[in-house]
Amino acid sequence: MCGIVGYVGNKTAQNVLLSGLKRLEYRGYDSAGIATLDEDKEPHIARSVGKISELEQVLSAKPHTGHLGIGHTRWATHGGVTVTNAHPHHVGNVFLVHNGIIENYKELKEQLSSYEFKSDTDTEVLAALIDSNYKDGASLKDAVAKALKEVRGTYGIAAFSPNEPDTIVVARLGSPLIIGLGKDETIIASDASALLGYTREAIYLNDGEIAVCNKDGAEVFNLNLKHLSPNPETIEGDVEQIQKGGYKHFLLKEIMEQATTLPNTLSGRVDAKNGTMHLGGPNLTTKEMRDVRHIVIVGCGTAYYAGLLASYYMEQLIPDITTEVVIASEYRYRSFHLPKNSLALIVSQSGETADTLACLREIKKRGIKTLGIVNVIGSTIAREVDGGTYVHAGPEISVASTKAFTAQVVTMLMFAGMIASYHGGNAELIHKFAKELSILPTEIEKCLNDHRAEMEQLAKKYAKYNDALYLGRDTAYPIALEGALKLKEISYIHAEGYASGELKHGPIALVDETFFEVFDILDNWLYDKSLGGLHEVRARGGKAIVLTNSKADIEADDIVRVDSKIELLMPILLNTLQQLFAYYVAVERGNDVDQPRNLAKSVTVE
Ligand code: AGP
């Protein structure tokens, strides 16, 4: 969703801000802007609707020369997508960019009736509130702190004033802000990827903190202005990871690089020889691992489906634990009860998803231990869980999640393997999973290379359809759901995932020659039952694509057969084919593959 960048130093702020905003493009946005202060302390604002390239055009007509500034990509919440609603907002002596939502902005707007508001945004109200406190000798920091005490909602903000021309004030509550400490420069961003290439040293602001930044660094305070001394942390990753690396789209790069990122997920955690798995991050005592009886897995979208697939594996591996997989946006408001000896796995690529974060906090209130299965290092969820494990998929830029899904499933599987060994789990089965995990990267690579061209051809054939059903049984069911999600979000084809056994309970009524169906069929003990719906669909004119590792004769319109040593983890391989299929369908339909309409990479508001 929205992104923030700020810069104070010796470079031309405009260039740093634009390059930072481009790095944040992937998060999803509909307008952008920057505000800078020039050498004569004169402020300048440039804003535009649409892509950063539009903003660049505005700036090329009238470049900004100053060395301090703030920038923003906006994903509309209050007010339409217009230049007036785009950030930065300027009220009185204050220039402000803001991520998040000010819930009581209407009340505040009434209190601030002496101001003339130009936009429909909550952010302009916050700017006015800060300005109204910026008087009687108060510094910008004082004014921001005072204003934020009156605010209900969430925010990550960056503000400056021509009155204090060397300073940017930032603050956060529920929306990330990172302060990069460079040599004679300080770069602020809502996402560490914007800092790569400038510095590796950064302060991750915590909720309820405010910082005063200048080119020599930053001073951090709480909202009562008590001075704090946070330790700077190291930012991981490098610029190459957030570039397309020769691929046309980030999505294709991220699908194809699963074979190289997965070894990072597995590294030091699986011993295929001895058949063991171990994760250090959860930091559980032997007693805690033995005592656990219930595991709840929380996530949204793809993270939820990863949890669902992992729960099937957990049930196979751990004989005496119940698992429950929940959608965060529902669970946070349910009157849920978790038995004693529960553990919660909080699954999130971004580590910032508002609903998932809210669940984490609700679960913690109930005294249950929470473990993060998170990709983005230093993200809010990663910081608030009691323990956890990074999935180490590397930066995922494309809005549609692909390599993170695989890494999440694998990480939860390793967690299950570890717990299973304390619960009398079947050692042979644990060993088999460990062996398959150790060859998964090379098998994924083979699968992608063997079938990439085939999936492209299939996509060309099916791109004209407007409706699709994805069907799977047992461990292929979660990937049917995930396959349908992937297709709908980037191709805009209406697609639904179902458990194959549900076909007769309703969805088959939809099937006719205008539909195509993707059947994920595993060559396992449920093979015959998985074939069930196939004949029924074809009898009604529906077109059937089968993705399978079976070598048996199957009647279908198209069959993609995966030849692999992998058995138990076959759903992961079939899912990579679905990822390729969705990608090529979206390309064929001429869509914006990496930034599909209406979607944001991390959903930081409800
Ligand atoms: C996946 O392709 C989606 N864009 C979306 O469902 C995503 O998985 C969901 O919003 C959860 O995000 P998170 O993993 O960052 O919490």
Coordinates of C-alpha atoms and ligand atoms in Angstrom, one line a residue:
M1 CA 0.0 0.0 0.0
C2 CA 1.2 3.6 0.5
G3 CA 5.0 4.2 0.6
I4 CA 7.1 6.8 2.3
V5 CA 10.6 8.0 1.4
G6 CA 12.5 10.9 3.0
Y7 CA 16.0 12.3 2.4
V8 CA 18.3 14.8 4.1
G9 CA 22.0 15.0 3.1
N10 CA 24.2 16.4 0.4
K11 CA 22.7 14.8 -2.7
T12 CA 19.8 16.2 -4.7
A13 CA 16.8 15.1 -2.7
Q14 CA 14.6 14.7 -5.7
N15 CA 16.8 12.0 -7.2
V16 CA 16.9 9.9 -4.0
L17 CA 13.2 10.3 -3.4
L18 CA 12.3 9.2 -7.0
S19 CA 14.6 6.2 -6.9
G20 CA 13.2 5.3 -3.5
L21 CA 9.6 5.7 -4.7
K22 CA 10.3 3.5 -7.6
R23 CA 11.6 0.8 -5.3
L24 CA 8.2 1.0 -3.4
E25 CA 6.1 0.9 -6.6
Y26 CA 5.5 -2.8 -6.1
R27 CA 3.5 -2.2 -3.0
G28 CA 0.7 -0.8 -5.2
Y29 CA -0.3 2.9 -5.5
D30 CA -2.4 5.2 -7.6
S31 CA -0.7 8.6 -7.2
A32 CA 2.7 10.0 -6.0
G33 CA 4.4 13.1 -5.0
I34 CA 7.4 14.8 -3.4
A35 CA 8.0 18.0 -1.4
T36 CA 11.5 19.5 -1.0
L37 CA 13.2 22.5 0.5
D38 CA 15.6 24.4 -1.7
E39 CA 18.8 26.1 -0.7
D40 CA 16.8 29.3 0.0
K41 CA 14.5 27.4 2.3
E42 CA 11.8 27.7 -0.2
P43 CA 9.4 24.7 -0.3
H44 CA 8.4 23.0 -3.6
I45 CA 5.7 20.3 -4.2
A46 CA 5.1 18.1 -7.2
R47 CA 2.3 15.6 -7.3
S48 CA 0.7 13.5 -10.0
V49 CA -1.9 10.7 -10.5
G50 CA -0.7 7.5 -12.0
K51 CA 2.8 6.0 -12.2
I52 CA 6.0 7.5 -10.9
S53 CA 6.9 8.2 -14.6
E54 CA 4.1 10.8 -14.5
L55 CA 5.7 12.5 -11.5
E56 CA 9.0 12.4 -13.3
Q57 CA 7.5 14.3 -16.2
V58 CA 6.1 16.9 -13.9
L59 CA 9.5 17.3 -12.3
S60 CA 11.4 17.4 -15.6
A61 CA 9.5 20.6 -16.4
K62 CA 10.5 22.1 -13.1
P63 CA 13.2 20.1 -11.3
H64 CA 13.7 20.4 -7.5
T65 CA 17.3 21.2 -6.5
G66 CA 17.1 21.0 -2.7
H67 CA 18.9 18.5 -0.4
L68 CA 16.0 17.7 1.9
G69 CA 12.6 16.3 1.0
I70 CA 9.8 13.7 1.6
G71 CA 8.0 11.6 -1.0
H72 CA 5.0 9.3 -1.1
T73 CA 3.1 6.8 -3.1
R74 CA -0.6 6.8 -2.3
W75 CA -3.1 4.0 -2.4
A76 CA -6.4 5.8 -1.9
T77 CA -8.4 5.3 1.2
H78 CA -10.0 8.7 2.0
G79 CA -11.0 10.5 -1.1
G80 CA -10.6 9.7 -4.8
V81 CA -7.5 9.4 -6.8
T82 CA -6.7 13.0 -7.6
V83 CA -3.7 15.3 -7.5
T84 CA -5.3 17.3 -4.7
N85 CA -5.6 14.1 -2.6
A86 CA -2.1 12.9 -3.4
H87 CA 0.7 13.5 -0.7
P88 CA 2.6 15.4 0.4
H89 CA 0.1 17.7 2.0
H90 CA 1.0 21.2 3.0
V91 CA -0.9 23.1 5.7
G92 CA 0.5 26.3 7.2
N93 CA 4.2 25.6 8.1
V94 CA 4.0 21.8 7.8
F95 CA 4.6 19.4 4.9
L96 CA 3.5 15.9 5.6
V97 CA 3.3 12.4 4.1
H98 CA 1.4 9.7 5.9
N99 CA 0.7 6.0 5.6
G100 CA -2.2 4.5 7.6
I101 CA -5.6 5.8 8.6
I102 CA -6.6 8.5 11.1
E103 CA -9.9 7.2 12.4
N104 CA -11.0 10.3 14.2
Y105 CA -10.2 12.7 11.3
K106 CA -13.8 13.9 11.0
E107 CA -13.9 15.1 14.7
L108 CA -10.5 16.6 14.3
K109 CA -11.5 18.4 11.2
E110 CA -14.4 20.0 13.0
Q111 CA -12.1 21.2 15.8
L112 CA -9.8 22.6 13.1
S113 CA -12.5 24.7 11.4
S114 CA -10.2 27.7 11.1
Y115 CA -8.3 25.8 8.4
E116 CA -9.4 25.7 4.8
F117 CA -9.0 22.1 3.6
K118 CA -8.4 21.4 0.0
S119 CA -8.4 17.7 -0.1
D120 CA -10.7 14.9 1.2
T121 CA -7.9 13.2 3.1
D122 CA -7.3 12.3 6.7
T123 CA -3.7 13.3 6.1
E124 CA -4.4 16.9 5.5
V125 CA -6.3 17.0 8.8
L126 CA -3.3 15.6 10.5
A127 CA -1.1 18.2 8.9
A128 CA -3.4 20.9 10.2
L129 CA -3.4 19.4 13.6
I130 CA 0.4 19.4 13.7
D131 CA 0.4 23.0 12.4
S132 CA -2.0 24.1 15.1
N133 CA 0.4 22.8 17.7
Y134 CA 3.4 24.3 16.0
K135 CA 3.4 27.6 17.9
D136 CA 4.6 29.3 21.1
G137 CA 8.2 28.2 20.6
A138 CA 7.3 24.6 20.1
S139 CA 9.6 22.7 17.7
L140 CA 8.3 20.5 14.9
K141 CA 9.0 17.5 17.0
D142 CA 7.0 18.9 19.9
A143 CA 4.1 19.8 17.6
V144 CA 4.1 16.3 16.0
A145 CA 4.2 14.6 19.4
K146 CA 1.4 16.7 20.7
A147 CA -0.8 16.2 17.6
L148 CA -0.2 12.4 17.6
K149 CA -1.5 12.2 21.2
E150 CA -4.9 13.4 19.9
V151 CA -5.0 10.9 17.0
R152 CA -6.8 7.6 16.9
G153 CA -5.8 5.2 14.2
T154 CA -2.5 4.1 12.5
Y155 CA 0.3 6.1 11.0
G156 CA 3.8 6.2 9.6
I157 CA 4.6 9.8 8.9
A158 CA 7.4 12.1 7.7
A159 CA 7.1 15.9 8.1
F160 CA 9.3 18.9 7.6
S161 CA 8.9 22.7 7.9
P162 CA 10.8 25.6 6.2
N163 CA 11.2 26.9 9.8
E164 CA 13.6 24.0 10.6
P165 CA 15.3 23.5 7.2
D166 CA 17.7 20.7 8.2
T167 CA 15.2 18.4 9.9
I168 CA 12.7 15.7 9.0
V169 CA 10.5 14.5 11.8
V170 CA 9.1 10.9 11.6
A171 CA 6.8 8.8 13.7
R172 CA 5.1 5.5 13.6
L173 CA 2.1 3.6 15.1
G174 CA 1.1 0.4 13.2
S175 CA 2.8 1.4 10.0
P176 CA 6.5 0.8 9.4
L177 CA 9.3 3.4 9.3
I178 CA 12.9 2.8 9.0
I179 CA 15.7 5.4 9.3
G180 CA 18.8 4.6 7.2
L181 CA 21.9 6.0 8.6
G182 CA 24.4 6.9 5.8
K183 CA 27.6 9.0 5.8
D184 CA 26.4 12.6 5.9
E185 CA 22.9 11.6 4.9
T186 CA 19.8 10.1 6.4
I187 CA 17.3 8.2 4.3
I188 CA 13.9 7.4 5.6
A189 CA 11.6 4.7 4.2
S190 CA 8.5 2.7 5.0
D191 CA 10.3 -0.4 3.4
A192 CA 13.9 -1.4 3.7
S193 CA 14.2 -2.0 0.0
A194 CA 14.2 1.7 -0.6
L195 CA 17.4 2.0 1.5
L196 CA 19.4 -0.7 -0.3
G197 CA 22.5 0.8 -2.0
Y198 CA 22.6 3.8 0.4
T199 CA 23.3 2.2 3.7
R200 CA 23.1 -1.0 5.7
E201 CA 22.7 0.6 9.0
A202 CA 19.2 1.5 10.1
I203 CA 17.0 2.2 13.1
Y204 CA 13.6 0.4 12.9
L205 CA 11.2 2.8 14.7
N206 CA 8.8 1.1 17.1
D207 CA 5.2 1.9 17.6
G208 CA 4.8 5.1 19.6
E209 CA 8.2 6.5 18.7
I210 CA 9.1 9.7 17.1
A211 CA 12.5 10.7 15.6
V212 CA 14.2 13.8 14.6
C213 CA 16.4 13.2 11.5
N214 CA 19.1 15.4 10.0
K215 CA 22.1 14.5 7.8
D216 CA 24.1 13.4 10.8
G217 CA 21.6 10.8 12.0
A218 CA 18.5 10.6 14.1
E219 CA 17.4 11.1 17.7
V220 CA 14.6 8.9 18.9
F221 CA 11.9 9.7 21.5
N222 CA 8.7 8.4 22.8
L223 CA 5.6 10.5 22.5
N224 CA 6.2 12.0 26.0
L225 CA 9.6 13.1 24.4
K226 CA 11.6 10.9 26.6
H227 CA 14.9 10.3 24.9
L228 CA 15.5 6.7 23.8
S229 CA 18.7 5.0 22.6
P230 CA 17.8 2.3 20.0
N231 CA 20.6 0.1 18.6
P232 CA 21.0 0.4 14.9
E233 CA 20.4 -2.8 13.0
T234 CA 21.8 -4.2 9.8
I235 CA 19.7 -4.2 6.7
E236 CA 20.0 -7.5 4.7
G237 CA 19.7 -8.0 1.0
D238 CA 21.2 -6.2 -2.0
V239 CA 20.1 -4.1 -4.9
E240 CA 20.3 -7.0 -7.4
Q241 CA 17.6 -8.9 -5.4
I242 CA 15.2 -6.1 -6.1
Q243 CA 15.9 -5.9 -9.9
K244 CA 14.4 -7.9 -12.6
G245 CA 17.7 -9.7 -13.5
G246 CA 16.9 -10.0 -17.2
Y247 CA 13.3 -11.1 -16.8
K248 CA 10.5 -9.1 -18.3
H249 CA 8.6 -9.1 -15.0
F250 CA 9.4 -9.6 -11.4
L251 CA 6.7 -12.3 -11.2
L252 CA 8.4 -14.5 -13.7
K253 CA 11.8 -13.9 -12.0
E254 CA 10.3 -14.8 -8.6
I255 CA 8.7 -18.0 -10.0
M256 CA 11.9 -19.1 -11.7
E257 CA 14.2 -18.3 -8.8
Q258 CA 12.5 -20.5 -6.4
A259 CA 15.1 -23.1 -7.0
T260 CA 17.8 -20.7 -5.9
T261 CA 16.0 -19.1 -3.0
L262 CA 14.7 -22.3 -1.5
P263 CA 18.2 -23.5 -0.4
N264 CA 18.2 -20.3 1.8
T265 CA 15.0 -21.5 3.4
L266 CA 16.3 -25.0 4.0
S267 CA 19.9 -24.1 5.0
G268 CA 21.0 -25.7 8.2
R269 CA 17.5 -26.8 9.0
V270 CA 17.1 -30.2 7.3
D271 CA 19.4 -33.2 7.7
A272 CA 18.3 -35.6 5.0
K273 CA 20.8 -38.2 6.0
N274 CA 19.6 -38.6 9.5
G275 CA 16.0 -37.6 8.7
T276 CA 15.8 -34.7 11.1
M277 CA 14.6 -31.1 10.9
H278 CA 15.4 -28.3 13.3
L279 CA 14.5 -24.6 13.5
G280 CA 16.4 -22.4 16.0
G281 CA 14.1 -19.3 15.8
P282 CA 11.1 -20.6 17.5
N283 CA 13.2 -20.8 20.6
L284 CA 11.0 -23.4 22.3
T285 CA 12.1 -25.5 25.2
T286 CA 12.0 -29.3 25.0
K287 CA 9.0 -29.1 27.4
E288 CA 7.2 -26.6 25.3
M289 CA 7.7 -28.8 22.2
R290 CA 6.5 -31.8 24.1
D291 CA 3.5 -30.1 25.7
V292 CA 2.0 -28.5 22.6
R293 CA -1.4 -30.0 21.8
H294 CA -3.0 -27.5 19.4
I295 CA -1.5 -25.4 16.6
V296 CA -3.4 -22.5 15.1
I297 CA -2.1 -21.1 11.8
V298 CA -3.1 -17.5 11.0
G299 CA -2.8 -15.7 7.6
C300 CA -4.5 -14.0 4.7
G301 CA -4.7 -14.9 1.1
T302 CA -1.7 -16.9 -0.1
A303 CA -0.3 -17.1 3.4
Y304 CA -3.5 -18.7 4.5
Y305 CA -3.4 -21.3 1.8
A306 CA 0.3 -22.0 2.6
G307 CA -0.9 -22.6 6.2
L308 CA -3.7 -24.9 5.0
L309 CA -1.3 -27.0 3.0
A310 CA 1.1 -27.1 6.0
S311 CA -1.7 -28.2 8.2
Y312 CA -2.3 -31.4 6.1
Y313 CA 1.4 -32.2 6.5
M314 CA 1.3 -31.5 10.2
E315 CA -1.6 -33.9 10.7
Q316 CA 0.4 -36.6 8.8
L317 CA 3.5 -36.0 10.8
I318 CA 2.3 -35.3 14.4
P319 CA 0.0 -37.9 15.8
D320 CA -1.4 -36.1 18.8
I321 CA -1.8 -32.4 17.9
T322 CA -4.9 -30.8 16.4
T323 CA -4.3 -28.0 13.8
E324 CA -6.6 -25.2 12.9
V325 CA -6.0 -22.8 10.0
V326 CA -7.8 -19.4 10.2
I327 CA -8.3 -16.4 8.0
A328 CA -6.9 -13.4 10.0
S329 CA -9.6 -10.9 9.0
E330 CA -12.3 -13.3 10.5
Y331 CA -10.4 -14.6 13.4
R332 CA -9.5 -11.2 14.9
Y333 CA -13.2 -10.5 15.6
R334 CA -14.2 -14.0 16.6
S335 CA -14.7 -15.0 20.3
F336 CA -12.1 -17.6 19.9
H337 CA -10.8 -19.9 22.6
L338 CA -7.5 -21.5 22.4
P339 CA -6.8 -24.5 24.6
K340 CA -3.9 -24.4 27.0
N341 CA -0.7 -25.7 25.4
S342 CA -1.6 -24.1 22.0
L343 CA 1.0 -22.5 19.7
A344 CA 0.1 -19.9 17.1
L345 CA 1.9 -19.7 13.8
I346 CA 1.5 -16.2 12.3
V347 CA 2.2 -16.4 8.6
S348 CA 2.9 -13.4 6.5
Q349 CA 5.3 -12.5 3.6
S350 CA 5.3 -8.8 4.3
G351 CA 5.0 -9.1 8.1
E352 CA 2.8 -6.0 8.0
T353 CA -0.6 -7.3 7.1
A354 CA -3.1 -5.4 9.4
D355 CA -5.5 -8.3 10.0
T356 CA -2.7 -10.8 10.7
L357 CA -1.0 -8.4 13.0
A358 CA -4.3 -7.8 14.8
C359 CA -4.7 -11.6 15.3
L360 CA -1.2 -11.8 16.7
R361 CA -2.0 -9.2 19.3
E362 CA -5.3 -10.9 20.2
I363 CA -3.7 -14.3 20.6
K364 CA -0.9 -12.8 22.7
K365 CA -3.5 -11.2 25.0
R366 CA -4.8 -14.8 25.6
G367 CA -1.4 -15.8 26.9
I368 CA -0.7 -18.1 23.9
K369 CA 2.9 -18.3 22.5
T370 CA 3.1 -16.8 19.0
L371 CA 5.7 -17.8 16.3
G372 CA 6.2 -15.8 13.1
I373 CA 6.6 -17.5 9.7
V374 CA 7.6 -14.2 8.0
N375 CA 9.7 -13.2 5.0
V376 CA 10.5 -9.5 5.5
I377 CA 13.2 -9.1 8.0
G378 CA 12.5 -6.6 10.8
S379 CA 8.9 -6.3 9.8
T380 CA 6.3 -5.5 12.5
I381 CA 5.0 -9.1 12.9
A382 CA 8.6 -10.4 13.1
R383 CA 9.3 -7.9 15.8
E384 CA 6.1 -8.6 17.9
V385 CA 6.0 -12.4 17.9
D386 CA 7.5 -14.4 20.8
G387 CA 9.7 -16.3 18.4
G388 CA 9.7 -17.5 14.9
T389 CA 11.5 -18.2 11.7
Y390 CA 12.2 -16.1 8.7
V391 CA 11.4 -18.0 5.5
H392 CA 14.3 -16.4 3.7
A393 CA 12.6 -16.2 0.3
G394 CA 14.4 -12.9 -0.4
P395 CA 12.5 -9.7 -1.5
E396 CA 9.2 -10.5 -3.2
I397 CA 8.4 -7.5 -5.4
S398 CA 5.6 -8.7 -7.6
V399 CA 2.2 -8.2 -5.9
A400 CA 1.2 -11.8 -6.5
S401 CA 3.0 -14.0 -4.0
T402 CA 4.8 -17.0 -5.4
K403 CA 8.2 -17.9 -4.0
A404 CA 7.0 -16.8 -0.5
F405 CA 4.2 -19.4 -0.7
T406 CA 6.7 -22.2 -1.3
A407 CA 9.1 -21.0 1.4
Q408 CA 6.2 -20.6 3.9
V409 CA 5.0 -24.2 3.3
V410 CA 8.5 -25.6 3.5
T411 CA 9.2 -23.6 6.8
M412 CA 6.0 -24.8 8.4
L413 CA 6.8 -28.3 7.3
M414 CA 10.2 -28.2 8.9
F415 CA 8.5 -26.9 12.0
A416 CA 6.1 -29.8 11.9
G417 CA 9.0 -32.2 11.4
M418 CA 10.8 -30.8 14.4
I419 CA 7.7 -31.0 16.7
A420 CA 6.9 -34.5 15.4
S421 CA 10.1 -35.9 16.7
Y422 CA 9.0 -34.9 20.2
H423 CA 5.6 -36.5 19.8
G424 CA 6.5 -39.9 18.7
G425 CA 5.9 -39.1 15.0
N426 CA 6.6 -41.8 12.5
A427 CA 10.4 -41.6 12.1
E428 CA 10.3 -43.1 8.6
L429 CA 7.8 -40.5 7.4
I430 CA 9.8 -37.6 8.9
H431 CA 12.9 -39.0 7.2
K432 CA 11.0 -39.2 3.8
F433 CA 9.9 -35.6 4.2
A434 CA 13.5 -34.5 5.1
K435 CA 14.8 -36.3 2.0
E436 CA 12.2 -34.7 -0.3
L437 CA 12.9 -31.3 1.2
S438 CA 16.6 -31.7 0.5
I439 CA 16.0 -32.3 -3.3
L440 CA 13.1 -29.9 -3.6
P441 CA 15.1 -27.0 -5.1
T442 CA 16.6 -29.1 -7.9
E443 CA 13.2 -30.8 -8.6
I444 CA 11.5 -27.4 -8.7
E445 CA 14.2 -26.2 -11.1
K446 CA 13.6 -29.2 -13.3
C447 CA 9.9 -28.9 -13.2
L448 CA 10.0 -25.2 -14.2
N449 CA 12.4 -25.8 -17.0
D450 CA 10.6 -28.9 -18.3
H451 CA 7.2 -27.2 -18.4
R452 CA 7.7 -23.5 -18.9
A453 CA 7.1 -23.5 -22.7
E454 CA 4.2 -25.9 -22.3
M455 CA 2.5 -23.7 -19.7
E456 CA 3.0 -20.7 -22.0
Q457 CA 1.3 -22.6 -24.8
L458 CA -1.6 -23.6 -22.6
A459 CA -2.0 -20.1 -21.3
K460 CA -2.4 -18.9 -24.9
K461 CA -5.1 -21.4 -25.5
Y462 CA -7.1 -20.6 -22.3
A463 CA -6.5 -16.9 -22.0
K464 CA -9.8 -16.1 -23.8
Y465 CA -11.9 -17.8 -21.1
N466 CA -13.7 -15.7 -18.4
D467 CA -14.3 -18.5 -15.9
A468 CA -12.3 -21.2 -14.3
L469 CA -12.6 -23.8 -11.5
Y470 CA -9.5 -25.3 -9.8
L471 CA -10.1 -28.6 -8.2
G472 CA -8.0 -30.8 -5.9
R473 CA -8.3 -33.3 -3.1
D474 CA -6.3 -33.8 0.1
T475 CA -3.0 -31.9 -0.2
A476 CA -3.9 -30.8 -3.7
Y477 CA -6.9 -28.9 -2.3
P478 CA -5.0 -26.0 -0.8
I479 CA -3.1 -25.6 -4.1
A480 CA -6.4 -25.6 -6.0
L481 CA -7.4 -22.6 -3.9
E482 CA -4.0 -21.0 -4.4
G483 CA -4.0 -21.6 -8.1
A484 CA -7.4 -19.9 -8.5
L485 CA -6.3 -17.0 -6.4
K486 CA -3.2 -16.5 -8.5
L487 CA -5.1 -16.7 -11.8
K488 CA -7.8 -14.2 -10.7
E489 CA -5.5 -11.6 -9.2
I490 CA -3.3 -11.2 -12.2
S491 CA -5.4 -12.3 -15.2
Y492 CA -8.7 -11.0 -13.9
I493 CA -10.3 -14.3 -15.0
H494 CA -13.0 -15.3 -12.5
A495 CA -11.5 -18.4 -10.9
E496 CA -12.6 -20.4 -7.9
G497 CA -10.9 -23.2 -6.0
Y498 CA -12.8 -26.2 -4.6
A499 CA -12.2 -29.5 -3.0
S500 CA -12.9 -32.0 -5.8
G501 CA -15.4 -33.7 -3.6
E502 CA -17.5 -30.5 -3.4
L503 CA -18.0 -30.4 -7.1
K504 CA -21.3 -32.2 -7.0
H505 CA -22.5 -30.1 -4.0
G506 CA -22.9 -27.0 -6.1
P507 CA -20.2 -25.7 -8.4
I508 CA -20.9 -28.3 -11.1
A509 CA -24.1 -26.3 -11.9
L510 CA -21.8 -23.6 -13.4
V511 CA -19.9 -25.9 -15.8
D512 CA -20.5 -25.6 -19.5
E513 CA -18.4 -25.0 -22.6
T514 CA -17.5 -21.5 -21.4
F515 CA -15.6 -22.8 -18.3
F516 CA -12.3 -24.4 -18.0
E517 CA -11.2 -26.5 -15.1
V518 CA -7.8 -27.2 -13.7
F519 CA -7.5 -30.5 -11.9
D520 CA -4.6 -31.0 -9.6
I521 CA -4.3 -34.8 -9.4
L522 CA -1.8 -36.5 -7.2
D523 CA -0.7 -40.0 -7.9
N524 CA -1.5 -41.3 -4.4
W525 CA -4.0 -43.4 -2.5
L526 CA -6.8 -41.0 -3.4
Y527 CA -5.9 -41.0 -7.1
D528 CA -9.1 -42.7 -8.3
K529 CA -11.3 -40.4 -6.2
S530 CA -9.5 -37.4 -7.6
L531 CA -10.5 -38.4 -11.1
G532 CA -14.1 -38.3 -10.2
G533 CA -15.2 -34.9 -11.3
L534 CA -13.1 -34.9 -14.4
H535 CA -15.5 -37.0 -16.4
E536 CA -18.5 -35.1 -15.1
V537 CA -17.0 -31.8 -16.2
R538 CA -16.1 -33.0 -19.6
A539 CA -19.5 -34.5 -20.1
R540 CA -20.9 -31.0 -19.6
G541 CA -18.7 -29.4 -22.2
G542 CA -16.1 -28.0 -19.7
K543 CA -12.5 -28.0 -20.8
A544 CA -10.2 -29.9 -18.4
I545 CA -6.5 -29.2 -17.8
V546 CA -4.9 -31.9 -15.7
L547 CA -1.7 -31.2 -13.7
T548 CA -0.4 -34.5 -12.4
N549 CA 2.5 -36.8 -11.6
S550 CA 0.5 -39.8 -12.7
K551 CA 1.7 -41.8 -15.7
A552 CA -1.7 -43.4 -16.2
D553 CA -4.0 -42.7 -19.1
I554 CA -6.3 -39.8 -18.3
E555 CA -8.9 -38.3 -20.6
A556 CA -8.5 -34.6 -20.5
D557 CA -8.2 -31.7 -23.0
D558 CA -4.7 -31.0 -21.8
I559 CA -2.4 -32.9 -19.5
V560 CA 0.8 -31.7 -18.0
R561 CA 2.8 -34.6 -16.5
V562 CA 5.5 -33.9 -13.9
D563 CA 8.2 -36.5 -13.9
S564 CA 9.9 -36.2 -10.5
K565 CA 11.4 -38.1 -7.5
I566 CA 9.2 -36.0 -5.3
E567 CA 5.9 -37.6 -4.0
L568 CA 4.8 -36.0 -0.7
L569 CA 5.7 -32.5 -1.8
M570 CA 4.2 -32.9 -5.3
P571 CA 1.5 -30.2 -4.5
I572 CA 4.4 -27.7 -4.3
L573 CA 5.6 -28.7 -7.8
L574 CA 2.1 -28.6 -9.3
N575 CA 1.7 -25.2 -7.8
T576 CA 4.7 -23.8 -9.5
L577 CA 3.0 -24.9 -12.8
Q578 CA -0.1 -23.0 -11.8
Q579 CA 2.1 -20.0 -11.1
L580 CA 3.6 -20.1 -14.6
F581 CA 0.1 -20.6 -16.1
A582 CA -1.4 -17.6 -14.3
Y583 CA 1.7 -15.5 -15.3
Y584 CA 1.4 -16.4 -19.0
V585 CA -2.3 -15.9 -19.1
A586 CA -1.9 -12.4 -17.6
V587 CA 0.8 -11.6 -20.1
E588 CA -1.4 -12.9 -23.0
R589 CA -4.2 -10.7 -21.8
G590 CA -1.9 -7.7 -21.7
N591 CA -2.3 -7.0 -18.0
D592 CA 0.0 -5.2 -15.6
V593 CA 1.5 -8.4 -14.3
D594 CA 3.5 -7.1 -11.4
Q595 CA 1.0 -4.5 -10.2
P596 CA -2.4 -5.9 -10.9
R597 CA -5.3 -3.4 -10.6
N598 CA -6.7 -2.6 -7.1
L599 CA -4.2 -4.7 -5.3
A600 CA -1.4 -3.8 -2.9
K601 CA 1.6 -5.9 -1.9
S602 CA 1.1 -5.4 1.8
V603 CA -2.3 -4.7 3.1
T604 CA -1.6 -2.5 6.0
V605 CA -5.2 -1.3 6.6
E606 CA -8.3 -3.4 7.2
Ligands
AGP1 C1 -1.1 -13.1 -2.8 O1 -0.8 -13.3 -4.1 C2 -1.8 -11.9 -2.5 N1 -1.5 -10.8 -3.2 C3 -2.3 -11.8 -1.0 O2 -3.3 -12.7 -0.9 C4 -1.3 -12.0 0.1 O3 -0.9 -13.3 0.2 C5 -2.0 -11.6 1.4 O4 -2.4 -10.2 1.3 C6 -1.1 -11.8 2.6 O5 0.0 -11.0 2.6 P1 1.2 -11.3 3.6 O6 1.7 -12.6 3.3 O7 2.2 -10.2 3.3 O8 0.6 -11.2 5.0

